[in-house]
XYZ file of C-alpha atoms in Angstrom:
306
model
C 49.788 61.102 63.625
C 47.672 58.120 65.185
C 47.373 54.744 64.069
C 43.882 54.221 62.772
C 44.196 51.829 60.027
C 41.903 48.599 60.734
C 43.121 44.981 59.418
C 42.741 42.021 60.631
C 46.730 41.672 62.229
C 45.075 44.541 64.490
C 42.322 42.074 65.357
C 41.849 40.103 68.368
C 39.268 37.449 66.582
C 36.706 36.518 68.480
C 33.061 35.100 66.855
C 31.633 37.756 64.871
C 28.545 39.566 66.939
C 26.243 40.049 63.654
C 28.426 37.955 60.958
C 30.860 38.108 58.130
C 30.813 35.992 54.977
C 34.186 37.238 54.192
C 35.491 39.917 51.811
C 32.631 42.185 51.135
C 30.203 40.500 53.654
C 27.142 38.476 53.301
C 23.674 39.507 50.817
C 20.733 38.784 51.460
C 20.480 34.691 50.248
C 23.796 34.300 52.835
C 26.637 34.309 50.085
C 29.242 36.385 49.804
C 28.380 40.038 48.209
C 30.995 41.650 46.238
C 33.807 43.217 47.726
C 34.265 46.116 44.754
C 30.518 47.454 45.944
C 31.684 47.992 49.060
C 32.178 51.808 49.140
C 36.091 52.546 49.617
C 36.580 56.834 49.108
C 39.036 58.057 51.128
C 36.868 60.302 54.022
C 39.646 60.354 57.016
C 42.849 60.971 55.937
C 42.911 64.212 55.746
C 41.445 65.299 59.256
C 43.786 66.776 61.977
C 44.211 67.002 65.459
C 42.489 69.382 67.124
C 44.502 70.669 69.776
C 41.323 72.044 72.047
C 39.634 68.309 71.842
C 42.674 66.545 72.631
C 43.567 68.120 75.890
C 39.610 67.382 77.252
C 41.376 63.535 77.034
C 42.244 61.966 80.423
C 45.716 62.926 81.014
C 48.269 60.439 79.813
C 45.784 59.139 77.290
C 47.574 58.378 74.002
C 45.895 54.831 73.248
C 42.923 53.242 73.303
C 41.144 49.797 72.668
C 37.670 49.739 70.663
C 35.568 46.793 69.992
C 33.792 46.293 66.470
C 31.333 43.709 65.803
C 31.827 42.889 62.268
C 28.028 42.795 60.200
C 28.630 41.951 56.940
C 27.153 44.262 54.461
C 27.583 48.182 54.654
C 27.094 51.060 55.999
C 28.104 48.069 59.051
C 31.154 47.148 59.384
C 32.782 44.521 56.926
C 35.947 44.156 54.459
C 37.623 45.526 51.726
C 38.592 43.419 48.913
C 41.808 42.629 50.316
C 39.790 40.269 53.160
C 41.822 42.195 55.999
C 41.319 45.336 56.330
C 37.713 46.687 57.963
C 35.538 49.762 56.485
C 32.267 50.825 57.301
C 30.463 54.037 58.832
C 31.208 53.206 62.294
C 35.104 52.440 61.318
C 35.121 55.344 59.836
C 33.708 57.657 62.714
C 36.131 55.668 64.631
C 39.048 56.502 62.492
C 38.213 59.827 62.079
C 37.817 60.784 66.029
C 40.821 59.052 66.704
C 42.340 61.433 64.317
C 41.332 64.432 65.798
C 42.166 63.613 69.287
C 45.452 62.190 68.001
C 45.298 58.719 69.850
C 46.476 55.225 68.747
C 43.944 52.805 68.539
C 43.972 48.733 69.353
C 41.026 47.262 66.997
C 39.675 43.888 68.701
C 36.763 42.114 67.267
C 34.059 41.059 69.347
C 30.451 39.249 69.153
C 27.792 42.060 68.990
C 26.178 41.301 72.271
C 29.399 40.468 74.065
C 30.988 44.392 74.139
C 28.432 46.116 76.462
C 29.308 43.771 79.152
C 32.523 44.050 78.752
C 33.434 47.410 78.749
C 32.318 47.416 82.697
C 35.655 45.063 83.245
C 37.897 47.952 81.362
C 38.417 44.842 78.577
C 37.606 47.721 75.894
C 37.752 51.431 76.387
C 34.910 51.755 73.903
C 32.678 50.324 71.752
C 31.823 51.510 68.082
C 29.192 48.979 66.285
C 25.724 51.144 65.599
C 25.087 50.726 69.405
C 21.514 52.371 69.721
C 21.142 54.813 72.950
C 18.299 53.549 74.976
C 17.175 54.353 78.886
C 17.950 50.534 79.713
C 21.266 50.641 78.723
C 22.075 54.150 79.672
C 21.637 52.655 83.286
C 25.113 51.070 82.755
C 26.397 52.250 79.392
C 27.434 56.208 78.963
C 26.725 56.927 74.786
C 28.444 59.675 72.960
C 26.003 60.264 70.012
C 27.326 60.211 66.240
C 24.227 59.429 64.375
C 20.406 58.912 64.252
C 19.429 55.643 63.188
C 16.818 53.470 64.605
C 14.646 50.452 63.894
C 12.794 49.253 60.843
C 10.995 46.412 58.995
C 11.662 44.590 55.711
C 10.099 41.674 53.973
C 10.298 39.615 51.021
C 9.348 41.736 47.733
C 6.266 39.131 47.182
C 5.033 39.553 51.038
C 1.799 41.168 51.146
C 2.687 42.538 54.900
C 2.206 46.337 55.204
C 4.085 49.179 57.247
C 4.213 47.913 60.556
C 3.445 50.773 63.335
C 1.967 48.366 66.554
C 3.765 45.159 67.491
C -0.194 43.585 67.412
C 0.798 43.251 63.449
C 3.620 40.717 64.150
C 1.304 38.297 66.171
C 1.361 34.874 64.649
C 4.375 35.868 62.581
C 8.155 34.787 62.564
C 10.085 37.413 63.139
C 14.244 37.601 62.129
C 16.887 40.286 64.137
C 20.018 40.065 65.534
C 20.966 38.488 68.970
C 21.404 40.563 71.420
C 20.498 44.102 70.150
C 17.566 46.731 70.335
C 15.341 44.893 68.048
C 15.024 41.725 70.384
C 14.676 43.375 73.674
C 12.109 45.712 71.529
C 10.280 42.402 70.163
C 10.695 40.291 73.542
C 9.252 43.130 75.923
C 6.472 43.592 73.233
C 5.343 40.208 72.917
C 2.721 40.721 75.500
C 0.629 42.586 73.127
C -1.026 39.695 71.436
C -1.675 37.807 74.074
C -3.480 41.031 75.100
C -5.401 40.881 72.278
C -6.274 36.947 72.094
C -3.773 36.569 69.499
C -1.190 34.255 68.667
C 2.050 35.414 70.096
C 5.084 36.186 67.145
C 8.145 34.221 67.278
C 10.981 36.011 67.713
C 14.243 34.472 65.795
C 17.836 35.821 66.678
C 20.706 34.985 64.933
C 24.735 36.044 65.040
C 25.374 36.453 62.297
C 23.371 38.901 59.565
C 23.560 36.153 56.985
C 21.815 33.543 58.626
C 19.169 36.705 59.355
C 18.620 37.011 55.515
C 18.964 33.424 54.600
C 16.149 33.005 57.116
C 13.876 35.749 55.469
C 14.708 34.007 51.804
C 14.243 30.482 52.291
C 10.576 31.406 54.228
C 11.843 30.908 57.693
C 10.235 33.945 59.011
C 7.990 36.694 57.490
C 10.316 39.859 58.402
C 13.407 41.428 59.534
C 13.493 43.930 62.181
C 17.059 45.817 62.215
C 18.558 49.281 61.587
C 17.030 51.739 59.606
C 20.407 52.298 57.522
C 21.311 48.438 57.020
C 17.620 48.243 55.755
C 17.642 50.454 53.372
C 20.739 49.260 51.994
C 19.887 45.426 52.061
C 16.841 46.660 49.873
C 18.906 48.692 47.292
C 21.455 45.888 46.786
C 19.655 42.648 46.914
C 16.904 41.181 45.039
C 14.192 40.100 46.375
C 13.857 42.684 49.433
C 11.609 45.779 50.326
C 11.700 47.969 52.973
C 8.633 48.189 55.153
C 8.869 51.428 57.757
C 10.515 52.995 60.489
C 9.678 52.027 63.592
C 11.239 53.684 66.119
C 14.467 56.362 65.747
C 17.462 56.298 68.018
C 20.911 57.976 68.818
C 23.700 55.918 67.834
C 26.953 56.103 69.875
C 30.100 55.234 71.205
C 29.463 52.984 73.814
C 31.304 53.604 77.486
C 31.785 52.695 80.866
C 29.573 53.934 83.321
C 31.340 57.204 84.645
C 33.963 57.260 81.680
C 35.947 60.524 81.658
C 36.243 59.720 77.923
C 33.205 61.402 76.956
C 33.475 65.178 76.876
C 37.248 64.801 74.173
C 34.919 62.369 72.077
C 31.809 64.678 71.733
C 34.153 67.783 71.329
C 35.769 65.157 68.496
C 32.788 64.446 67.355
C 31.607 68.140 67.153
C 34.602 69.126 64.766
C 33.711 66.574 62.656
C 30.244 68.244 61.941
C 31.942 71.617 61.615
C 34.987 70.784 59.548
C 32.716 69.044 56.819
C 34.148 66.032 57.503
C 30.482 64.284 59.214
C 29.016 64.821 55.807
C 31.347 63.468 53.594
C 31.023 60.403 56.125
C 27.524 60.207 55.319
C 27.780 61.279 51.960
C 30.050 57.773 51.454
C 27.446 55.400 53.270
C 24.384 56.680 52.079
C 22.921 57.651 55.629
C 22.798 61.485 55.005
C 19.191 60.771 56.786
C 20.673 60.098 59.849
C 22.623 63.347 60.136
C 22.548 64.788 63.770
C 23.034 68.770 64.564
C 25.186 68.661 67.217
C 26.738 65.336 69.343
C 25.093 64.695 73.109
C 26.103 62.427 75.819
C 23.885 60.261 77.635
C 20.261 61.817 75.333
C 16.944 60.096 76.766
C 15.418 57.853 74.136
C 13.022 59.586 71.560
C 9.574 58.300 72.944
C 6.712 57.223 70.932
């Protein structure tokens, strides 16, 4: 049976990639949300190994290190009550395909922007922290897919902004995401667009850590938050104060490789018993993210356009 359980012994802590305000995380004014709404059924215990996944492993392979970036509020990753031990939908995809390929896992903690990189140097064997699939970092990353998130908008409940479907709506604005993720290479390579258009340019504001992302949007620091689709939506049903705009743009969310990794055909297969055993849903089911329910698991998939 493999070691999956995630505490903080099993940690290697670095700084946090999109934050922690401790047990439970961080809402949306920066203090600390409460631990017992933090969703805590038991979804991985009972899966097994799967003999025909295990043996598409490299051979040898009994252990493996992962990186998690720890962001606060679910479905990301963040505490139990006990201030130790990490849950969340990615910990538990994590948990659960270590399960079925019967490996050990070492949990290190990492900055959100700093595991990409490093997964190059063989530092981490993978990555599991909502890592979108896009064609930039497919160049150097290799993504086994999990689930179908993306990119959204929210806003103060009093803002008057409306959906936002062209960048050309953010000009003039102040804009809040997370350092070094999807949103602000999306909002950086986008900020063109007004200048295009005589306008103002937006200001794009990146933080690392979630709560100084909210506190930002609260205390009228910027206008909006661009971030996943999933934390979104959850931000919105347990804070005041908050409304979700749109979706802007879905992506493929997955475990994040080496260029070349041999890891990749045991974690779809892994993956792929998951959705058959009923296990996927009842990981969903738990977060609230049955939206971002994928059919089958992919390697490397191009990035939706449009």
């Amino acid at each position: 049976m493999p070691f999956v359980a995630i505490t903080s012994a099993a940690l290697l802590l670095t700084a946090c990639g999109s934050g922690s305000g401790g047990p439970g995380g961080t809402d949306a004014s920066g203090v600390a949300a409460k631990a017992d709404e933090v969703p805590t059924t038991d979804v991985v215990s009972a899966v097994r190994k799967d003999d025909a996944a295990a043996k598409l492993l490299p051979a040898g392979t009994t252990s493996l290190t992962v990186a998690v970036s720890v962001g606060g509020t679910p479905p990301g990753t963040t505490y139990l009550a006990d201030g130790t031990t990490l849950t969340g939908q990615d910990v538990d995809f994590t948990q659960a395909v270590a399960r079925v390929l019967g490996i050990e896992l070492k949990i290190e903690q990492a900055s959100f922007e700093a595991i990409l990189p490093a997964l190059d140097s063989g530092k981490y064997d993978f990555g599991a922290s909502n890592f979108g699939v896009t064609d930039e970092r497919r160049k150097t990353i290799d993504f086994v897919t999990y689930v179908n998130d993306g990119q959204g908008f929210a806003t103060r409940e009093d803002s008057r902004l409306p959906k936002i479907t062209d960048l050309k709506q953010l000009c003039g604005l102040n804009v809040a995401t997370g350092a070094g993720t999807t949103f602000e290479a999306t909002l950086e390579a986008g900020k063109h667009v007004c200048a295009d258009a005589g306008k103002k340019a937006y200001r794009v504001q990146t933080y690392a850590e979630s709560s100084a992302v909210w506190s930002s949007l609260q205390q009228g620091r910027s206008d909006l938050v661009m971030s996943t689709i999933n934390g979104l939506r959850y931000a919105v049903a347990h804070q005041r104060g908050l409304k979700f705009l749109n979706e802007y743009h879905r992506l493929d969310v997955g475990f994040a490789f080496r260029k070349g990794t041999k890891l990749a055909p045991a974690f779809q297969a892994a993956v792929n018993r998951l959705l058959s055993d009923g296990t996927y849903d009842r990981i969903l089911k738990k977060w609230g993210t049955t939206g971002s329910a994928i059919e089958e698991s992919r390697v490397n998939p191009p990035e939706p356009k449009g």
